[in-house]
mmCIF file of C-alpha atoms in Angstrom:
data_model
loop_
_atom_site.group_PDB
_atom_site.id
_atom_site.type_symbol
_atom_site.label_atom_id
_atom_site.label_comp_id
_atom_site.label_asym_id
_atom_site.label_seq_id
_atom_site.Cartn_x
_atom_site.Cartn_y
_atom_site.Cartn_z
ATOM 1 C CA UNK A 1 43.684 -36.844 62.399
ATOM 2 C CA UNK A 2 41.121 -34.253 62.043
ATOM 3 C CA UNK A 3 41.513 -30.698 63.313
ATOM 4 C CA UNK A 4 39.018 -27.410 63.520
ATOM 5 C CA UNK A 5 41.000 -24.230 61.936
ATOM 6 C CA UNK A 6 39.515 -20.678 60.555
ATOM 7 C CA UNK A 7 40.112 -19.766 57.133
ATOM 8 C CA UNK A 8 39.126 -15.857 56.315
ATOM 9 C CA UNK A 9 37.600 -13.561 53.922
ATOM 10 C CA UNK A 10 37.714 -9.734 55.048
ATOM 11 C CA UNK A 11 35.260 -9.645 58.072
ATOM 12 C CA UNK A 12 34.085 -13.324 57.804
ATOM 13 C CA UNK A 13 35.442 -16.140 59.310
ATOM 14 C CA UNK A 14 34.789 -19.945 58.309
ATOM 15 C CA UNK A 15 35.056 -23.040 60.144
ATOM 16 C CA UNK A 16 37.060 -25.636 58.342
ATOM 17 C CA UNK A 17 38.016 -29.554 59.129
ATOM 18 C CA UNK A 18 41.949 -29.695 58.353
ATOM 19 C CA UNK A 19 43.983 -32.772 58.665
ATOM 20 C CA UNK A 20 46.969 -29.934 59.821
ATOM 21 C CA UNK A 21 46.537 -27.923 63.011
ATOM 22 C CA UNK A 22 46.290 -24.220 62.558
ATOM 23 C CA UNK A 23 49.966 -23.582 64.044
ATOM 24 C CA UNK A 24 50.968 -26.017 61.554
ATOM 25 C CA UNK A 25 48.947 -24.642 58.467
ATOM 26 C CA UNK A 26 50.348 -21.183 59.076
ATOM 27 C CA UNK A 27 53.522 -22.255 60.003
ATOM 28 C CA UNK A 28 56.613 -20.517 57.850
ATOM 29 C CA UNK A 29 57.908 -24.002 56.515
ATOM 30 C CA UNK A 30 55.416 -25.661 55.362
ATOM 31 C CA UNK A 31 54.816 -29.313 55.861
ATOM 32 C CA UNK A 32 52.878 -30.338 53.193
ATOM 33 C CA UNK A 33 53.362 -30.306 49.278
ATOM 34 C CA UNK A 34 49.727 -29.684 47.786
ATOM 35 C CA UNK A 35 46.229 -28.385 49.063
ATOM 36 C CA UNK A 36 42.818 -30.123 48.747
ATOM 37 C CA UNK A 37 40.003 -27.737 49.484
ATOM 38 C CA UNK A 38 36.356 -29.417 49.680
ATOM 39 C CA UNK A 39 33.687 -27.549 49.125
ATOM 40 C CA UNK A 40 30.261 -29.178 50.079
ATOM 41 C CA UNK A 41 26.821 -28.706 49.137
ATOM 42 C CA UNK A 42 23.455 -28.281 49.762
ATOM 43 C CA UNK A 43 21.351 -28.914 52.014
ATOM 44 C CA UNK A 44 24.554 -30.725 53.374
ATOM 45 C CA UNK A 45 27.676 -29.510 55.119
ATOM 46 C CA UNK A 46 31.698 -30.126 55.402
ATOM 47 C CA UNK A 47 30.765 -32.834 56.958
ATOM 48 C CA UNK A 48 29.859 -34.466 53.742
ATOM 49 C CA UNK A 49 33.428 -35.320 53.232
ATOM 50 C CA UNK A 50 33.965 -37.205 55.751
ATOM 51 C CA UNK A 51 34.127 -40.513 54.341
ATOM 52 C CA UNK A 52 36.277 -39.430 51.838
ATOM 53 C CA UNK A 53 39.548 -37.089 53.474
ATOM 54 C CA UNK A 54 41.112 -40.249 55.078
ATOM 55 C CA UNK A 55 41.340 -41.750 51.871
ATOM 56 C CA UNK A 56 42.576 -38.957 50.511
ATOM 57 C CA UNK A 57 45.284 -38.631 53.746
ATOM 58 C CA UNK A 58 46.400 -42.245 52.701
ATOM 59 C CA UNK A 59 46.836 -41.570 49.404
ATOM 60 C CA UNK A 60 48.216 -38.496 49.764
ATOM 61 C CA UNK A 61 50.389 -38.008 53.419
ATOM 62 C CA UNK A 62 51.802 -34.850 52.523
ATOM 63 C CA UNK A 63 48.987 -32.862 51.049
ATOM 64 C CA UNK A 64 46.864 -30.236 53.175
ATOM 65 C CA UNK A 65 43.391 -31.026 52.920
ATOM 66 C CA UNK A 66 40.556 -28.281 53.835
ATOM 67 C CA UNK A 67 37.019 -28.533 53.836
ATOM 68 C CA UNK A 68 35.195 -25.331 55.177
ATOM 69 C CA UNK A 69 31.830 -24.291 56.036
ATOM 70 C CA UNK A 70 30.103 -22.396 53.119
ATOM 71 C CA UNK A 71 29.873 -18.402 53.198
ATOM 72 C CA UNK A 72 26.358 -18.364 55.415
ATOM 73 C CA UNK A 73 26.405 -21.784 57.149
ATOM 74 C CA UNK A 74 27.774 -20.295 60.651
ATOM 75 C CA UNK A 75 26.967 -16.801 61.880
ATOM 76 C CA UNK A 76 30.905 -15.615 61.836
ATOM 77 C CA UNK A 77 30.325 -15.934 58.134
ATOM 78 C CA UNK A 78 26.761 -14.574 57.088
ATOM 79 C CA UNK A 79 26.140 -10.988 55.491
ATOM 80 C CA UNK A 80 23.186 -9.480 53.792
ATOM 81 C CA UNK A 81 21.459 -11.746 50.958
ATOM 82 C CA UNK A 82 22.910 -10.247 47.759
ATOM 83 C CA UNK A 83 25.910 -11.186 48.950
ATOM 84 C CA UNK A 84 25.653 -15.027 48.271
ATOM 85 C CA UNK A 85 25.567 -14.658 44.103
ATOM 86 C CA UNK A 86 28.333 -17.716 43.571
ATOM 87 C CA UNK A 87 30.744 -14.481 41.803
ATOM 88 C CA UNK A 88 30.787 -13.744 46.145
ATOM 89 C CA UNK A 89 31.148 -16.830 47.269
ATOM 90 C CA UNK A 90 34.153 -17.911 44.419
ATOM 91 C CA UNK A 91 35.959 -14.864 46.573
ATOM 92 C CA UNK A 92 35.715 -16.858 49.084
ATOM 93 C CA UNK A 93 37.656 -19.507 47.766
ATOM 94 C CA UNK A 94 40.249 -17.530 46.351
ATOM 95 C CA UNK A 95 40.904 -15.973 49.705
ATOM 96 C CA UNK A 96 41.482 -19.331 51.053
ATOM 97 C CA UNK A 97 43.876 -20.176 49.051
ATOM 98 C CA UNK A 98 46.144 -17.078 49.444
ATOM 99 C CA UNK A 99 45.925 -17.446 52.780
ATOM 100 C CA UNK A 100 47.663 -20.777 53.150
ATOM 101 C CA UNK A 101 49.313 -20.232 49.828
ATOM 102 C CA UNK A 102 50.787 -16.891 49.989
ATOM 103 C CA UNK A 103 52.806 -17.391 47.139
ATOM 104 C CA UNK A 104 50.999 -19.665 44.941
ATOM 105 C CA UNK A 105 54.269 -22.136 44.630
ATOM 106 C CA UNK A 106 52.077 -25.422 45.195
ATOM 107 C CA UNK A 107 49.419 -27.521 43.446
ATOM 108 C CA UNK A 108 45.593 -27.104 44.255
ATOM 109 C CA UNK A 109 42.822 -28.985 43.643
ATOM 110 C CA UNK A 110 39.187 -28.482 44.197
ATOM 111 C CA UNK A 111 36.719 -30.933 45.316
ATOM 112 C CA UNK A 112 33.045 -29.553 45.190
ATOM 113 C CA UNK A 113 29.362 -31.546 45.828
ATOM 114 C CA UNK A 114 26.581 -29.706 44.575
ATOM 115 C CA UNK A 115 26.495 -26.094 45.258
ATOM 116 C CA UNK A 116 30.382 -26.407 45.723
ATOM 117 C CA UNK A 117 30.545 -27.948 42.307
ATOM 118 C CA UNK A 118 29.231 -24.935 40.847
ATOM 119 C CA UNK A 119 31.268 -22.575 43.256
ATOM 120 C CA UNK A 120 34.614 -24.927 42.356
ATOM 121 C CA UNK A 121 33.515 -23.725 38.324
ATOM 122 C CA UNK A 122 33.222 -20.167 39.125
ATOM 123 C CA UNK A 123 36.809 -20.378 40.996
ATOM 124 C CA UNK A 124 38.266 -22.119 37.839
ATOM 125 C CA UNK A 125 36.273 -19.686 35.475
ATOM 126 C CA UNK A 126 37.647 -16.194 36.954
ATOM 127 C CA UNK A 127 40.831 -17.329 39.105
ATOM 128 C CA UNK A 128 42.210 -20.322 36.962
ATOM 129 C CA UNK A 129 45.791 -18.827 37.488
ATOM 130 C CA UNK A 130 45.154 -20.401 41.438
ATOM 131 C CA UNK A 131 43.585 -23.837 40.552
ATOM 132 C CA UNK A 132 45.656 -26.680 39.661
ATOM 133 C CA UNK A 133 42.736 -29.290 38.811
ATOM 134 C CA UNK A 134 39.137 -29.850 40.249
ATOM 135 C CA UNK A 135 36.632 -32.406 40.689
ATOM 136 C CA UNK A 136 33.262 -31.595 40.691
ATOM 137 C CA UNK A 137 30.132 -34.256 42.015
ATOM 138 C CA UNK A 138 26.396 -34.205 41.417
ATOM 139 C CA UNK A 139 26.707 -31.016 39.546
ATOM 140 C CA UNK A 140 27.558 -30.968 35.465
ATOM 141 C CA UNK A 141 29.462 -28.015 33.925
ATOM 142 C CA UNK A 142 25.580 -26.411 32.477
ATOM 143 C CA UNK A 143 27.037 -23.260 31.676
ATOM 144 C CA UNK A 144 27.238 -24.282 28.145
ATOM 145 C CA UNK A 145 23.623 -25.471 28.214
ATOM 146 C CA UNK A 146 21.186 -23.556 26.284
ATOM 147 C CA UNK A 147 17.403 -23.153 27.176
ATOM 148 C CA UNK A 148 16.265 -24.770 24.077
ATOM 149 C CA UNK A 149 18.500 -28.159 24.809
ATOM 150 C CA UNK A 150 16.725 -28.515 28.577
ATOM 151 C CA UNK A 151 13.147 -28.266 26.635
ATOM 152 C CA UNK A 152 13.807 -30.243 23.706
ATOM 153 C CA UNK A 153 16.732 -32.852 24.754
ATOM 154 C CA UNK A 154 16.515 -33.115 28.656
ATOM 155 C CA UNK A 155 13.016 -31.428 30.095
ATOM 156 C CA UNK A 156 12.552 -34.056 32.580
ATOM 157 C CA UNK A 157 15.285 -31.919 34.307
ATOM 158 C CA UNK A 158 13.341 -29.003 34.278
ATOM 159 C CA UNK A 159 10.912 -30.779 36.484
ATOM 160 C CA UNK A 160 13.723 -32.344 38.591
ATOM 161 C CA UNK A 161 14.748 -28.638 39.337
ATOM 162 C CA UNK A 162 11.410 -27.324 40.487
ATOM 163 C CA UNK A 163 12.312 -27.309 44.098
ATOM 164 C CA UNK A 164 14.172 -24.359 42.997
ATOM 165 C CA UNK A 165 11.314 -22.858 43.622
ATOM 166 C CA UNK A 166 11.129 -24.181 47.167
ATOM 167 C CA UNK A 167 14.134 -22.296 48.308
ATOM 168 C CA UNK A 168 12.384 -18.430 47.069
ATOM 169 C CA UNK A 169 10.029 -18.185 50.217
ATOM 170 C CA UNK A 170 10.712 -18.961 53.730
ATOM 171 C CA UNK A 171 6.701 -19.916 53.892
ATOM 172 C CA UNK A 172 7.893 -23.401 51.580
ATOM 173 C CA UNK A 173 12.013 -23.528 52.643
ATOM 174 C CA UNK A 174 10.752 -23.320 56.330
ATOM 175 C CA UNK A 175 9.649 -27.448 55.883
ATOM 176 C CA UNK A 176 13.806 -27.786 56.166
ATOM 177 C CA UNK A 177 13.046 -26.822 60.044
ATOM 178 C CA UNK A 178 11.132 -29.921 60.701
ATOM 179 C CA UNK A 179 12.904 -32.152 63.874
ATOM 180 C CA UNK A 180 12.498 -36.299 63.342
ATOM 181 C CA UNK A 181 12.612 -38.850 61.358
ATOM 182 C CA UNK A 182 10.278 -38.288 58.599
ATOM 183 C CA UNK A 183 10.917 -34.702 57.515
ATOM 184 C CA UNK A 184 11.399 -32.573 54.123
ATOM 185 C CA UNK A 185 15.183 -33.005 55.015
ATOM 186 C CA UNK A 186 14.867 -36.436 54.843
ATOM 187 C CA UNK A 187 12.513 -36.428 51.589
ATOM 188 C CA UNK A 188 15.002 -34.603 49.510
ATOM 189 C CA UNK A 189 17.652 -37.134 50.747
ATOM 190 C CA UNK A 190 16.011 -40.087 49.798
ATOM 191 C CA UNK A 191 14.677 -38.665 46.961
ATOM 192 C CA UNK A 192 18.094 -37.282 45.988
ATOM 193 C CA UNK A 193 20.303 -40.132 46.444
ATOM 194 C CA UNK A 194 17.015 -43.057 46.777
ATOM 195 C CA UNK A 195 19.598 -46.298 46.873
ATOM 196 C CA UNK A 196 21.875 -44.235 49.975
ATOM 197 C CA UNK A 197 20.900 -45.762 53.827
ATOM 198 C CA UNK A 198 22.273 -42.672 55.331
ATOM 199 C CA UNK A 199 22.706 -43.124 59.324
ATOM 200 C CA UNK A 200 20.352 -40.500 61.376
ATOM 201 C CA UNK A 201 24.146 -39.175 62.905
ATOM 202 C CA UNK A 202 24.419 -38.059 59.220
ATOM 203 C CA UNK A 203 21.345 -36.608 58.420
ATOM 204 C CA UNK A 204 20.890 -34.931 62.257
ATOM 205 C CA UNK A 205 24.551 -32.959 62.053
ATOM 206 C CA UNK A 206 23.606 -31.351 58.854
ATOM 207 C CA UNK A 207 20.104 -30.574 60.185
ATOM 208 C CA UNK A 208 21.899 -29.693 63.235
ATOM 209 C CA UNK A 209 23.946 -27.067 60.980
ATOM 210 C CA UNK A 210 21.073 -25.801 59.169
ATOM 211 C CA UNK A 211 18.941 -24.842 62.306
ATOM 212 C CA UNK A 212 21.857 -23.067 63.692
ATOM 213 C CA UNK A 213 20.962 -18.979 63.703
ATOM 214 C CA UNK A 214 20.401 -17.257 59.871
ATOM 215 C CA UNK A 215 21.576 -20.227 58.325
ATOM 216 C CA UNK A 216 18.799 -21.991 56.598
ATOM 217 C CA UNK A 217 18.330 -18.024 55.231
ATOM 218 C CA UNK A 218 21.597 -17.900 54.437
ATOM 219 C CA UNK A 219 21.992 -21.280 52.294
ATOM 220 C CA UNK A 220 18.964 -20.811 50.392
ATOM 221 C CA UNK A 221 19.837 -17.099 49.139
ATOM 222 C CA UNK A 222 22.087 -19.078 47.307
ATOM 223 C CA UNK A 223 19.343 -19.979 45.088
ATOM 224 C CA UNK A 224 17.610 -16.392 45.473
ATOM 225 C CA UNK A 225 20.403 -14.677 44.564
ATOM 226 C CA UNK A 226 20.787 -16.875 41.175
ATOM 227 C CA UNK A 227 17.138 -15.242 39.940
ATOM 228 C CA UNK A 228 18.135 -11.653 40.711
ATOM 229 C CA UNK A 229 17.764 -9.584 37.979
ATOM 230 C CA UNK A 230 21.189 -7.950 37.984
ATOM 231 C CA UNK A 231 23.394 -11.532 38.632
ATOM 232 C CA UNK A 232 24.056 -11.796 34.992
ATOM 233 C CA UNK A 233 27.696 -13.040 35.528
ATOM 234 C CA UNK A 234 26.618 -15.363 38.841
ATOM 235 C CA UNK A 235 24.585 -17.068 35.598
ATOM 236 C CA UNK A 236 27.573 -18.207 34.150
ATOM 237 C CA UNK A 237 30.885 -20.111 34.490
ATOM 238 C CA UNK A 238 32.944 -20.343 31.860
ATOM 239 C CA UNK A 239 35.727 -22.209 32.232
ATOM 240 C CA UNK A 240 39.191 -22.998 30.142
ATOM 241 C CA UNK A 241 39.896 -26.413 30.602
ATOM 242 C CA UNK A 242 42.940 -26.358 29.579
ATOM 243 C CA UNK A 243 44.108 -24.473 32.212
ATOM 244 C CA UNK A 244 42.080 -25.882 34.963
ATOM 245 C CA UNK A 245 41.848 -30.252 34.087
ATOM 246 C CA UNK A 246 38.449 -31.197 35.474
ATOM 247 C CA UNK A 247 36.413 -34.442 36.289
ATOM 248 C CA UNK A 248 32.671 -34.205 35.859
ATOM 249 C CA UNK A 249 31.443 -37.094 38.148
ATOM 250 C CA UNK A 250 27.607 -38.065 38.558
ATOM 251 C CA UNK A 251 25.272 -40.647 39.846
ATOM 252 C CA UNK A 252 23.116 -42.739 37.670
ATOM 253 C CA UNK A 253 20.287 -42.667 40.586
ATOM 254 C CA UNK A 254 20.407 -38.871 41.181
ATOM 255 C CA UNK A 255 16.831 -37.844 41.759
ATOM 256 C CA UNK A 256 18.135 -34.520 41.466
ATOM 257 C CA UNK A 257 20.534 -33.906 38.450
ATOM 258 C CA UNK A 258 19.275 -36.809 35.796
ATOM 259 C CA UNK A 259 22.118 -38.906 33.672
ATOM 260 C CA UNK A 260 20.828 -37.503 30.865
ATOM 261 C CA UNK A 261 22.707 -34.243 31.556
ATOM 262 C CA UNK A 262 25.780 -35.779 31.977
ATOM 263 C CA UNK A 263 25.254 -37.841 28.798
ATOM 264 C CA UNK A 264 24.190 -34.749 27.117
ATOM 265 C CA UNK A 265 27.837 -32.438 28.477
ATOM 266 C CA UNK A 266 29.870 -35.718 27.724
ATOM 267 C CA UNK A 267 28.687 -35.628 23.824
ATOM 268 C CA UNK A 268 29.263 -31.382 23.965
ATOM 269 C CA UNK A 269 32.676 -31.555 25.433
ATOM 270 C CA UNK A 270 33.755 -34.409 23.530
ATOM 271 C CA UNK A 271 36.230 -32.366 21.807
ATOM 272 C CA UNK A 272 37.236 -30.253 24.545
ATOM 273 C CA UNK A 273 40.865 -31.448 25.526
ATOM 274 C CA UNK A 274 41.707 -32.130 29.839
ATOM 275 C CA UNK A 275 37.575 -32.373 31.011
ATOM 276 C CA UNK A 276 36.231 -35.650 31.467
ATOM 277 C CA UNK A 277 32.603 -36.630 32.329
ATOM 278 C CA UNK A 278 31.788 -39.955 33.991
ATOM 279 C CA UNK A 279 28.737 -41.529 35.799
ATOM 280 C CA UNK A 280 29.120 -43.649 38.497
ATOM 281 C CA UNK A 281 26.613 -46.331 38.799
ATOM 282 C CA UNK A 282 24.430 -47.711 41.933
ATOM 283 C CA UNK A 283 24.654 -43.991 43.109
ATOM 284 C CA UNK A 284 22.790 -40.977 43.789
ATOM 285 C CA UNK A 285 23.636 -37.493 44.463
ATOM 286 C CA UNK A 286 25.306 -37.832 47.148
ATOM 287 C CA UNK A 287 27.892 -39.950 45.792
ATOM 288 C CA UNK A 288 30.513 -39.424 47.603
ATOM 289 C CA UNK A 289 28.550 -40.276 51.228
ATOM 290 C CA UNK A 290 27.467 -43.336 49.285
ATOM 291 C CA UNK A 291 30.390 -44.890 48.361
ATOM 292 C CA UNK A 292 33.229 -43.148 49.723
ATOM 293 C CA UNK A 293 36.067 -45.393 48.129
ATOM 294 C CA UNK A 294 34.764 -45.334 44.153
ATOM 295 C CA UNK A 295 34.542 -41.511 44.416
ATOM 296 C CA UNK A 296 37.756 -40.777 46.191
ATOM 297 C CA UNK A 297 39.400 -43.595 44.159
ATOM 298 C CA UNK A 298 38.444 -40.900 41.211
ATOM 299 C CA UNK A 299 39.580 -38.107 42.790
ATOM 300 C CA UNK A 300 43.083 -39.614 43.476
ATOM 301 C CA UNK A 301 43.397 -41.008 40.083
ATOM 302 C CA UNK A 302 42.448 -37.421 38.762
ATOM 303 C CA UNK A 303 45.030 -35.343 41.277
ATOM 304 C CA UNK A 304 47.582 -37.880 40.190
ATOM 305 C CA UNK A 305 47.057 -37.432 36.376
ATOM 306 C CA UNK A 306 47.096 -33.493 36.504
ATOM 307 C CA UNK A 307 49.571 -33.701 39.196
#
């Protein structure tokens, strides 16, 4: 069963799909015996897990599972634009978790797609004391990636990440505005993930979300914010994995993030002990809308190893 709750961070408030109601989650016995946060993506929202929580609730009865709106994606949570560097947004996170988890005395794991993927990093890289083990999709660890090693052993990715540039000006991000059923929304989705028959109910919620007030401005500062000068540290994510166990998990068809990154971070963190990277096959970036069961088949297997 699915429930709306609000998770905080000072003055910001988040909207959050919980398989708990909010008397329950705040409740001075607690019910369940881990938590599950997932963190979506972009130009998605928590939506995107949809598929996948009531595999997880089968597999796993007695665990909370959470998956909020991103800092920006609703006007109870959107602030000025420096404030979406991912070092703000990983503050986020930890908030969450010591609000349900006052006293950290129970396992948690974070999910993250995309943007979250990079966000889940950050969390493990400055708060690893509060993460038990993560998963991250469409998004490789790349904070170990040197400049030289995207021009000389993957610069097809280079290109792939050009609509970086996209998201700098509102005069190219405003295409993400278009109504229908032939619009830059749907380019980047069939581009991203080109095997994936989304259904329109899909695609028009998270265009739904994204035309709400501030929030296309809001979810593409994300993207601003990493070519500020000053973010130095949002740059960079450097995580122990030996404190924080993590699955790397890609799609072979992503027109966004190519296999050969994932190829290239498997042969780097070879010899790095509790981080495993995998490629699924027949699947794009949005591999866990596009086959639900193999991905949260991972994640379970992954929870229960580093349980």
């Amino acid at each position: 069963m699915s429930h709306s709750i609000k998770l905080k961070n000072g003055r910001r408030t988040f909207s959050v799909i919980s398989n708990f109601h909010e008397q329950e989650v705040y409740a001075p016995i607690r019910r369940w015996n881990r938590v599950i946060f997932l963190i979506h993506g972009f130009p998605d929202d928590n939506t995107s897990f949809s598929k996948v929580i009531p595999i997880l609730e089968e597999n796993f009865p007695k665990a909370l599972i959470l998956a909020p709106l991103l800092r920006g994606y609703e006007e109870s949570s959107q602030g000025p634009e420096g404030e979406y560097t991912v070092g703000e947004i990983a503050k986020d996170v930890k908030s969450w978790i010591n609000e349900v988890l006052p006293v950290k005395n129970l396992p948690v794991h974070l999910v993250g797609h995309d943007w979250g993927a990079i966000i889940a990093f950050k969390v493990a890289s400055v708060y690893p004391e509060l993460v038990d083990s993560m998963v991250t999709l469409a998004i490789p660890y790349l904070s170990n990636l040197r400049i030289w090693e995207y021009l000389f052993k993957i610069p097809l990715q280079l290109y792939k990440s050009s609509y970086f540039l996209t998201m700098q000006s509102e005069y190219l991000y405003k295409k993400l505005r278009q109504t229908g059923e032939d619009t830059y929304l749907d380019y980047l989705w069939r581009y991203w993930s080109p095997n994936y028959e989304y259904s329109r109910q899909e695609i028009d919620q998270v265009r739904s979300t994204l035309l709400k007030p501030g929030v296309l401005e809001a979810s593409t500062a994300y993207y601003r914010c990493l070519f500020k000068i000053l973010n130095f540290d949002g740059r960079r994510w450097n995580v122990n994995f030996e404190q924080v166990p993590t699955l790397i998990l890609g799609g072979e068809t992503d027109g966004c993030m190519i296999k050969s990154v994932y190829d290239l971070e498997a042969e780097k963190l070879a010899q790095t002990k509790l981080v495993k990277v995998q490629t699924m096959n027949r699947v794009g970036h949005f591999l866990h809308r596009e086959d639900p069961v193999k991905v949260a088949e991972a994640i379970v297997e992954w929870i229960r190893y580093n349980k």
